[in-house]
CSV table of C-alpha atoms and ligand atoms in Angstrom, one decimal:
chain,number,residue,atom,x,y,z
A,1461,UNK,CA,11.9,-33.5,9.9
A,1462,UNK,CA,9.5,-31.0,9.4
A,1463,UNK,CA,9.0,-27.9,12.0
A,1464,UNK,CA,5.8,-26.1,12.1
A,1465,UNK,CA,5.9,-22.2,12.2
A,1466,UNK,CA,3.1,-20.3,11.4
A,1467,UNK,CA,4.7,-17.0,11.9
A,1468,UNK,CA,3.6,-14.0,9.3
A,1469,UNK,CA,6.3,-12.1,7.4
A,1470,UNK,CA,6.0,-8.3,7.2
A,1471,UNK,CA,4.6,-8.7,11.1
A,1472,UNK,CA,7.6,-6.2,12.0
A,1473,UNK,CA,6.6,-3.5,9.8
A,1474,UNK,CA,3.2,-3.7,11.0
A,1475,UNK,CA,4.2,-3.6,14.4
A,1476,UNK,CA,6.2,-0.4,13.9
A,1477,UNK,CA,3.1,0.8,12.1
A,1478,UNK,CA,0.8,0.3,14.7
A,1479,UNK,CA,3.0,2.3,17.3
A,1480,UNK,CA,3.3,5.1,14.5
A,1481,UNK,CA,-0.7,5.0,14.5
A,1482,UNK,CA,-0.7,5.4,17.8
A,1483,UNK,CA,1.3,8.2,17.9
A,1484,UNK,CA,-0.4,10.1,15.4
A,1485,UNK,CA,-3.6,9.4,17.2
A,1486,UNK,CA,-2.4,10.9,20.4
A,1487,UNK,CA,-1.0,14.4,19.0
A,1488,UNK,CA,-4.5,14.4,16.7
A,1489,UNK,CA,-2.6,14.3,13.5
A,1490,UNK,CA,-3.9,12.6,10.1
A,1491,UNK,CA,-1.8,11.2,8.1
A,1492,UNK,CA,-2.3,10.1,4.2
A,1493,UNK,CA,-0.2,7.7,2.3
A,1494,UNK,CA,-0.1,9.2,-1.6
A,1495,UNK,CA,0.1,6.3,-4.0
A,1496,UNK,CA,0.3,6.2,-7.2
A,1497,UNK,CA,2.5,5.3,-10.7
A,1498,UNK,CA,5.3,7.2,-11.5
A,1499,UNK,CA,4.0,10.8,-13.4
A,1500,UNK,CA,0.5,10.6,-12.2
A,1501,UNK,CA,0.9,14.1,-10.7
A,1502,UNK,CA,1.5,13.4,-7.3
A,1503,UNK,CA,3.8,16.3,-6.6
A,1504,UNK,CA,1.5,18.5,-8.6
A,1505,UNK,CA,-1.3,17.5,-6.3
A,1506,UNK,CA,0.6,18.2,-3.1
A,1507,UNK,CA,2.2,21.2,-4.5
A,1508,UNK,CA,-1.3,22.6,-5.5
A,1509,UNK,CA,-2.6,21.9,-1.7
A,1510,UNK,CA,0.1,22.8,0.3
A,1511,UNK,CA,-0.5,26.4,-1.8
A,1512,UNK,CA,-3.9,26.1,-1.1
A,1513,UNK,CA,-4.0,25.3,2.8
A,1514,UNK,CA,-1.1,27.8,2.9
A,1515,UNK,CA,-1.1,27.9,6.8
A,1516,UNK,CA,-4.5,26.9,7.8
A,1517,UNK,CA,-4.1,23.4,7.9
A,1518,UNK,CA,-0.5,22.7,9.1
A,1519,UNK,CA,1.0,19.9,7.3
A,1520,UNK,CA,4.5,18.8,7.0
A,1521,UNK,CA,5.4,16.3,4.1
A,1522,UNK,CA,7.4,13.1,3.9
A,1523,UNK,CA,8.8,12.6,1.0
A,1524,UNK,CA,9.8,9.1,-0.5
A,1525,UNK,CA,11.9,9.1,-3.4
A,1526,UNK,CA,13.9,5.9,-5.0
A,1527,UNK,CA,16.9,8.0,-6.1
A,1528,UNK,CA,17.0,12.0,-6.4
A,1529,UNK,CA,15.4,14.9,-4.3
A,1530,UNK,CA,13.6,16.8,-7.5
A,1531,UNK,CA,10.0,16.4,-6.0
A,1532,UNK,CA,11.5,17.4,-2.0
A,1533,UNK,CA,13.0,20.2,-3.8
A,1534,UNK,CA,10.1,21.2,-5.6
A,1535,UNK,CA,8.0,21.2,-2.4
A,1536,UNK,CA,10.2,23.0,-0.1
A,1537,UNK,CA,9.5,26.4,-1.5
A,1538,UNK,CA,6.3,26.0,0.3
A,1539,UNK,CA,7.8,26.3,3.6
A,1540,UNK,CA,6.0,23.1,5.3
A,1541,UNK,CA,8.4,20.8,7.0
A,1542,UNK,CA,9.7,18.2,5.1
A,1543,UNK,CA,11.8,15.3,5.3
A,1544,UNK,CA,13.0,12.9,2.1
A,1545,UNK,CA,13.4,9.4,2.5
A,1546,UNK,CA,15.8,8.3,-0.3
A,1547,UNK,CA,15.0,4.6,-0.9
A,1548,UNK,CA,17.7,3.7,-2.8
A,1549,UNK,CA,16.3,1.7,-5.8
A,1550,UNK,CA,13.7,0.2,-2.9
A,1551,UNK,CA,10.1,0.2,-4.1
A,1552,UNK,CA,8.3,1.6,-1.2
A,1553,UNK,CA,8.4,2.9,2.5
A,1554,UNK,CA,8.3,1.0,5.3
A,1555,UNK,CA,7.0,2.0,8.7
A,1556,UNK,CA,10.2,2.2,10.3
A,1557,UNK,CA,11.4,5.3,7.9
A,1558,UNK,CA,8.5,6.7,8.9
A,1559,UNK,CA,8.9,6.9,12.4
A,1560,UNK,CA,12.5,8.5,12.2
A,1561,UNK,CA,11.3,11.0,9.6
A,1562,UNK,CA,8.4,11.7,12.5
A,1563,UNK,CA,11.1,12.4,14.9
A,1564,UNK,CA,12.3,15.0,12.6
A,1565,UNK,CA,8.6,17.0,12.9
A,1566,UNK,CA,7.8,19.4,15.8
A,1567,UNK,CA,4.7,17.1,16.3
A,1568,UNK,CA,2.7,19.3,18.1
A,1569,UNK,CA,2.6,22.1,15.3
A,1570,UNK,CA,1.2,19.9,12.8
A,1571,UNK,CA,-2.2,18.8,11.8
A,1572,UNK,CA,-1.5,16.5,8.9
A,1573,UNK,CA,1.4,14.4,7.3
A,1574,UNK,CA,1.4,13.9,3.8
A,1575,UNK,CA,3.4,11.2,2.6
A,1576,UNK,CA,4.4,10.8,-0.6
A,1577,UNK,CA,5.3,7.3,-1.5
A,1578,UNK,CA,7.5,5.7,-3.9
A,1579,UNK,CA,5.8,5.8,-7.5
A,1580,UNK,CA,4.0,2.2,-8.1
A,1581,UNK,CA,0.9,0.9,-7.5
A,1582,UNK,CA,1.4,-2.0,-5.9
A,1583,UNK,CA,4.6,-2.2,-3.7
A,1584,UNK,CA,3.2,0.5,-1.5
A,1585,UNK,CA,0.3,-1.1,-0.6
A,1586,UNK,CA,1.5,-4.0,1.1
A,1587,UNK,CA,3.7,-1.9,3.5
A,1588,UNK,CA,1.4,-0.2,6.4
A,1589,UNK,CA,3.1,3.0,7.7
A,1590,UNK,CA,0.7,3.6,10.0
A,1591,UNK,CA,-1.5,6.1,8.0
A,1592,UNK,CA,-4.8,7.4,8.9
A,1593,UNK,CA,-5.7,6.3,5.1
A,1594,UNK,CA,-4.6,6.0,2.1
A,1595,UNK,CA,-5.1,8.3,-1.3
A,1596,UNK,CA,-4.9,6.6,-4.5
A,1597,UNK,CA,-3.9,8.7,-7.3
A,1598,UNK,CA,-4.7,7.8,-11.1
A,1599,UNK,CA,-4.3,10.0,-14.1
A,1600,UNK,CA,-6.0,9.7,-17.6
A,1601,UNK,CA,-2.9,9.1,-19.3
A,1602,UNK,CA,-2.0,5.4,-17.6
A,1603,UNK,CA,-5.0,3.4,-19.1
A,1604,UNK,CA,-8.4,2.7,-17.4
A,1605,UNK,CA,-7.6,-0.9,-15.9
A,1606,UNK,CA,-5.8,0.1,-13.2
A,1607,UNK,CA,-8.8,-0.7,-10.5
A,1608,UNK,CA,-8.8,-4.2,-11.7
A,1609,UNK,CA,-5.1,-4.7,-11.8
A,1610,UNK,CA,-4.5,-3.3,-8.5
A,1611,UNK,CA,-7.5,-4.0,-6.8
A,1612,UNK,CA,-5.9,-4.2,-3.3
A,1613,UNK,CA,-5.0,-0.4,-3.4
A,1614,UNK,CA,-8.4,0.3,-4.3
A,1615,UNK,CA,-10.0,-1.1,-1.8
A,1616,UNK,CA,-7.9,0.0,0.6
A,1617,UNK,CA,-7.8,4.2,-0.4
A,1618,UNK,CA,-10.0,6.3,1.6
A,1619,UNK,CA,-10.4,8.3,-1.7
A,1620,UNK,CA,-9.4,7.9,-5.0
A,1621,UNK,CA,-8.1,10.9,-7.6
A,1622,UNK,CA,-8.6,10.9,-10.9
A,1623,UNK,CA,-5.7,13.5,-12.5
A,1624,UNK,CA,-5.1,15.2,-15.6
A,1625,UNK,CA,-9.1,15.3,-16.3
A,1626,UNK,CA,-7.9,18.2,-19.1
A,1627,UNK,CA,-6.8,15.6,-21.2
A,1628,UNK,CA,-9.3,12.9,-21.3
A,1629,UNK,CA,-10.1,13.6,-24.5
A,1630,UNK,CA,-6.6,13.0,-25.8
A,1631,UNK,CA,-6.1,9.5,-24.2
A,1632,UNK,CA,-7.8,6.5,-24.9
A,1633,UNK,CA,-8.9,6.3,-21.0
A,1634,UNK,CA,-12.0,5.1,-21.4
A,1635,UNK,CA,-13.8,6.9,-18.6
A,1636,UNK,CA,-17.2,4.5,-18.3
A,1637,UNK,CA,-14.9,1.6,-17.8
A,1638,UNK,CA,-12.9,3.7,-15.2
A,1639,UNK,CA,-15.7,4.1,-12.9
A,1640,UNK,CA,-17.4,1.0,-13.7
A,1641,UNK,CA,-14.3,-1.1,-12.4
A,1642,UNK,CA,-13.8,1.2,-9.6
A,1643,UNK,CA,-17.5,0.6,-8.5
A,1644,UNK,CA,-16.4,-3.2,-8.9
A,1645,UNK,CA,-13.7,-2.9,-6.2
A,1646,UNK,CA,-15.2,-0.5,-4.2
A,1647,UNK,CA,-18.4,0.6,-4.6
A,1648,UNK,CA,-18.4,3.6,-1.6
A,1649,UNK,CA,-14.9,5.4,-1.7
A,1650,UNK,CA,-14.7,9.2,-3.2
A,1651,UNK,CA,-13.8,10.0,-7.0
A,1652,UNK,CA,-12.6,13.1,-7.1
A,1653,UNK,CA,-11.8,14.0,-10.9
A,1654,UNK,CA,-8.9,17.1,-10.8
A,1655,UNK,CA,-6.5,18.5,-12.9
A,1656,UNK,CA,-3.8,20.1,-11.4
A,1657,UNK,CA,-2.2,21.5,-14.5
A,1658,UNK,CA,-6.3,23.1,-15.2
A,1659,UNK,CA,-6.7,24.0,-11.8
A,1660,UNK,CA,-9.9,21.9,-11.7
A,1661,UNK,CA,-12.0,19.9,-9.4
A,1662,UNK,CA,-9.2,20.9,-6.4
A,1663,UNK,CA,-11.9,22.5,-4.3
A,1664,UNK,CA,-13.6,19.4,-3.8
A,1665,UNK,CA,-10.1,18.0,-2.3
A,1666,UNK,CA,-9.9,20.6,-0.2
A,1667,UNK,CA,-13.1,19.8,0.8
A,1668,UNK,CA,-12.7,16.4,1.6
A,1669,UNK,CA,-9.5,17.3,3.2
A,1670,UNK,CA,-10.3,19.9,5.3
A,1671,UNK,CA,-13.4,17.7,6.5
A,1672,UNK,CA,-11.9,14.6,7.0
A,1673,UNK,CA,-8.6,16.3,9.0
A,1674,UNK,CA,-11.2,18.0,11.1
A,1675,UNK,CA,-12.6,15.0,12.1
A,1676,UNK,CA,-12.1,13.5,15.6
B,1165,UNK,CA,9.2,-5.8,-5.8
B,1166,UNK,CA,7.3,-6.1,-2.6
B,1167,UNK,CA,8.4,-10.2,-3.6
B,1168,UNK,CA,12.1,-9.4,-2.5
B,1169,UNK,CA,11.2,-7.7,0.7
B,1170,UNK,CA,8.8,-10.2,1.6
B,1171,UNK,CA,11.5,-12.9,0.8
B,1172,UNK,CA,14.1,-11.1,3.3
B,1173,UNK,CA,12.0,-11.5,5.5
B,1174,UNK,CA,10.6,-15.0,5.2
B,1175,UNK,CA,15.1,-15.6,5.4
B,1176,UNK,CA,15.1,-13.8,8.7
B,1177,UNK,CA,12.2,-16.4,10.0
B,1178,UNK,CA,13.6,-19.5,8.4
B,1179,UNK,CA,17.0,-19.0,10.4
B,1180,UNK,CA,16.0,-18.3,13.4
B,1181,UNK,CA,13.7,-21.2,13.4
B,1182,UNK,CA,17.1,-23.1,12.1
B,1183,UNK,CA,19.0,-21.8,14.5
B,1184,UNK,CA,16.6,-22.6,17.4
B,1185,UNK,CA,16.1,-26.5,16.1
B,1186,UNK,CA,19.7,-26.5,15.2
B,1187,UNK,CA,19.2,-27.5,11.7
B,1188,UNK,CA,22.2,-27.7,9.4
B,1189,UNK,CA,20.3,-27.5,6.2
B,1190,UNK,CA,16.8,-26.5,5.4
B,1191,UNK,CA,15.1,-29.4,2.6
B,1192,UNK,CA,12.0,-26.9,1.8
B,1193,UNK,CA,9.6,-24.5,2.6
B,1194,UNK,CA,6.2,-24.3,2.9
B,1195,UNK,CA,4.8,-20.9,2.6
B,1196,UNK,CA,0.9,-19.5,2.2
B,1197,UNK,CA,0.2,-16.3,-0.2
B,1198,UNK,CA,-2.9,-14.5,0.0
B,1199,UNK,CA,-4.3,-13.6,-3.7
B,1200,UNK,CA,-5.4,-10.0,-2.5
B,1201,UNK,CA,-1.4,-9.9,-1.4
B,1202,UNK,CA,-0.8,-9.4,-5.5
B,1203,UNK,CA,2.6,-11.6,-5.3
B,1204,UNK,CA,4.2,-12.4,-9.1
B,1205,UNK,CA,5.2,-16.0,-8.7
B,1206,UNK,CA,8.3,-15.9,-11.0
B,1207,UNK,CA,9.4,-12.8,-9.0
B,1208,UNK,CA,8.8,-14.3,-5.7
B,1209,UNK,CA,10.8,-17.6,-7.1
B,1210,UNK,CA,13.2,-15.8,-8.4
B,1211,UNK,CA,13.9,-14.0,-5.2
B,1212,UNK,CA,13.7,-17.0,-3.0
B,1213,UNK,CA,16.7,-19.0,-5.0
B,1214,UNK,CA,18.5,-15.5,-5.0
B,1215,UNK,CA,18.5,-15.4,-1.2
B,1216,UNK,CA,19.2,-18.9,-0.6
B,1217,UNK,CA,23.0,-18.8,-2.1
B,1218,UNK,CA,25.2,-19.4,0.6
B,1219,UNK,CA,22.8,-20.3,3.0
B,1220,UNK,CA,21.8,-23.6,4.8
B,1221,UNK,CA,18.9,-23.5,2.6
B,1222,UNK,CA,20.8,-23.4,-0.6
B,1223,UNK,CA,19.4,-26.8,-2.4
B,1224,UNK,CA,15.7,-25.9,-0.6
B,1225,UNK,CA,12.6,-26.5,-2.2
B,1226,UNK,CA,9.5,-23.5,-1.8
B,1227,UNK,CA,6.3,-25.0,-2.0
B,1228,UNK,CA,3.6,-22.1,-2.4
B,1229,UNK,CA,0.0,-22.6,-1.2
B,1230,UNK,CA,-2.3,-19.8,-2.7
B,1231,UNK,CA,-5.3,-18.9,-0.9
B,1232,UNK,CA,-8.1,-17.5,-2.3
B,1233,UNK,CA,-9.4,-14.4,-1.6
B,1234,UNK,CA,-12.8,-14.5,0.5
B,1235,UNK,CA,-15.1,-12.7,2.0
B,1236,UNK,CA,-18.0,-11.9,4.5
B,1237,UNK,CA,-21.0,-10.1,3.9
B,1238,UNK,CA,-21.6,-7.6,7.2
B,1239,UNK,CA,-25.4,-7.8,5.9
B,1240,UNK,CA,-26.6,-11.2,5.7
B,1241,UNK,CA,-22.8,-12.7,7.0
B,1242,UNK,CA,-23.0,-15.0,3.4
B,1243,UNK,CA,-19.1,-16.3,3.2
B,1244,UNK,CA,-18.2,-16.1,-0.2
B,1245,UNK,CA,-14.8,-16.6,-2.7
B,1246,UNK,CA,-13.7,-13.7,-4.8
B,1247,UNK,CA,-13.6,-15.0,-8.4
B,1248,UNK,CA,-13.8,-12.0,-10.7
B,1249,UNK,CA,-12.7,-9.1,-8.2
B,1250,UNK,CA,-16.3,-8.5,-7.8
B,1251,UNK,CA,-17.1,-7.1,-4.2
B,1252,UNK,CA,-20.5,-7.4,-3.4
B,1253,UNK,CA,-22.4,-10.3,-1.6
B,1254,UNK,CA,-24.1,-12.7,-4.0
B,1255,UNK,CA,-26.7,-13.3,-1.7
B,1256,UNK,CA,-28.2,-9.8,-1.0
B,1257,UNK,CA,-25.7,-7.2,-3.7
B,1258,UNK,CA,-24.5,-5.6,-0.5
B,1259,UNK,CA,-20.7,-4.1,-1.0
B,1260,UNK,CA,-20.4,-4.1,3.1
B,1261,UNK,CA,-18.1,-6.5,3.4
B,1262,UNK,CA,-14.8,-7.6,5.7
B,1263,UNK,CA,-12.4,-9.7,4.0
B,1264,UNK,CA,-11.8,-12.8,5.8
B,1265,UNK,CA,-8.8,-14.3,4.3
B,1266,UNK,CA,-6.8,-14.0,1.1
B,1267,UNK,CA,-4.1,-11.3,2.8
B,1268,UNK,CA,-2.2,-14.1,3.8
B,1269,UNK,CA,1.4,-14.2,3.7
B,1270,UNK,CA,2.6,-17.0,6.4
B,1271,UNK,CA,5.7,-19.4,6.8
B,1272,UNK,CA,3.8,-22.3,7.8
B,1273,UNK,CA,7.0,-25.0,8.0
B,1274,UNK,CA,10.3,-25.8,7.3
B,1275,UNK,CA,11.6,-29.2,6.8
B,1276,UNK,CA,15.4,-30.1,7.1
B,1277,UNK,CA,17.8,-31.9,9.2
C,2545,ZN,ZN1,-25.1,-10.3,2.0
């Protein structure tokens, strides 16, 4: 016989999500999911701004990491709060992690939680956590199709980084085809073209941060 | 991977349901993927006879239905498919658009005995 059931997978994780949402809403934090491929320069971005808002903005990071610490240790010397999620060999976080590593967090010193998923473009995307939006992070030296490959993620990110600018001229990232695709998939969201290792194009993060964690 | 996780669960719904219409073996599947969901078939088969093994559901069948990815223009409210992973509205270019199905990932039904 054959039973009808029309019941959506993931739902659980979405369910925890939205309560983690809700949370965050009612202590005024933001919170932004970090995606991106392995060696984009993920760390290096949050390193960079966790420098740079030294203070000012509080944030406390959550770090996802398939099996060492390297990047949590890398960030601690900063001082934020942080809490690693090992995944053990899984390819993303999931919404329930996320709300015991929140329970970790004073929640009422923080204005921001940056989370640094697991490094793959796609995985990730498919799992809420109950972000206030996610960041995709590219870098020249992957190739220029990733809009069109993942063009779930793009749609999806709030803004989208372009790393390692400094050595565009070294790779054959074909920058025209870059945007071109981008614009494809999402004609609106934020390009912001940095180099972390350069020092470059940062301020017009910050900026973007600073405004959109001010907002209401 | 997101096709093993998405499989676990899809096991967690198939037994219950089993367990509920007190099924002793589960004949197939029928399950709905969204395109925008990005799911590699070989993957996702791969992962559904991995988690069968030693389950009621170890000789069961999965028969995908994939939906195409389609949206609505907030503009003009022209419905259109997604072909080329081009997001603007044929009718009037605007990129304003909610996507009304193609996220789908849905155990629809189970047959067994
Ligand atoms: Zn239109």
């Amino acid at each position: 016989m054959e039973i009808k059931v029309m019941k959506r997978v993931l739902d659980k994780n979405q369910d925890k999500a939205e309560q983690v949402r809700s949370l965050l809403r009612e202590k005024s934090i933001k919170m932004y999911n970090f995606i991106s491929s392995p060696g984009a320069g993920k760390t290096a971005l949050l390193e960079r701004t966790l420098a740079h808002m030294n203070g000012g903005i509080r944030i406390a990071i959550i770090e996802g990491d398939v099996s060492t610490d390297r990047d949590a240790q890398r960030l601690k010397q900063y001082n934020n709060p942080i809490v690693l999620i090992n995944t053990e060999g899984g390819c993303h976080l999931d919404s329930n992690s996320i709300e015991q590593a929140l329970a970790e967090f004073n929640l009422d010193e923080l204005d921001a939680v940056f989370v640094e998923n697991v490094g793959n473009l796609v995985c990730p995307t498919h799992f809420d956590l109950g972000e206030t939006a996610k960041i995709a992070l590219v870098s020249t030296s992957e190739g220029d199709d990733k809009p069109i490959k993942y063009p779930m993620l793009f749609r999806d990110a709030e803004a989208v980084i372009l790393n390692k600018m400094d050595l565009l001229d070294y790779t054959n990232f074909n920058y025209q085809n870059f945007v071109k695709d981008l614009r494809e998939v999402n004609p609106n969201v934020p390009l912001i073209e940095t180099s972390c290792t350069r020092n470059t194009g940062l301020e017009e993060w910050y900026e973007w941060l600073r405004k959109k964690i001010g907002e209401k | 991977m997101h096709e093993v996780a998405i499989v676990e669960d899809m096991f967690r719904i198939i037994m219950e349901v089993a367990k509920k219409e007190q099924l002793s073996r589960i004949d197939k599947v029928h399950f709905r993927i969204g395109k925008m969901m990005q799911v590699v078939p070989d993957l996702f088969r791969f992962a559904f006879d991995s988690a069968k093994e030693d389950t009621i559901a170890k000789d069961a069948e999965l028969e995908i239905e994939y939906v195409p990815v389609k949206m609505q223009c907030r503009g003009c409210g022209h419905e259109f498919l997604v072909g080329d992973q081009s997001f603007y509205c044929p009718k009037c270019e605007s990129s304003d658009l909610d996507m009304i199905q193609g996220k789908e990932l849905l155990v629809q039904s189970i047959e067994g005995e």
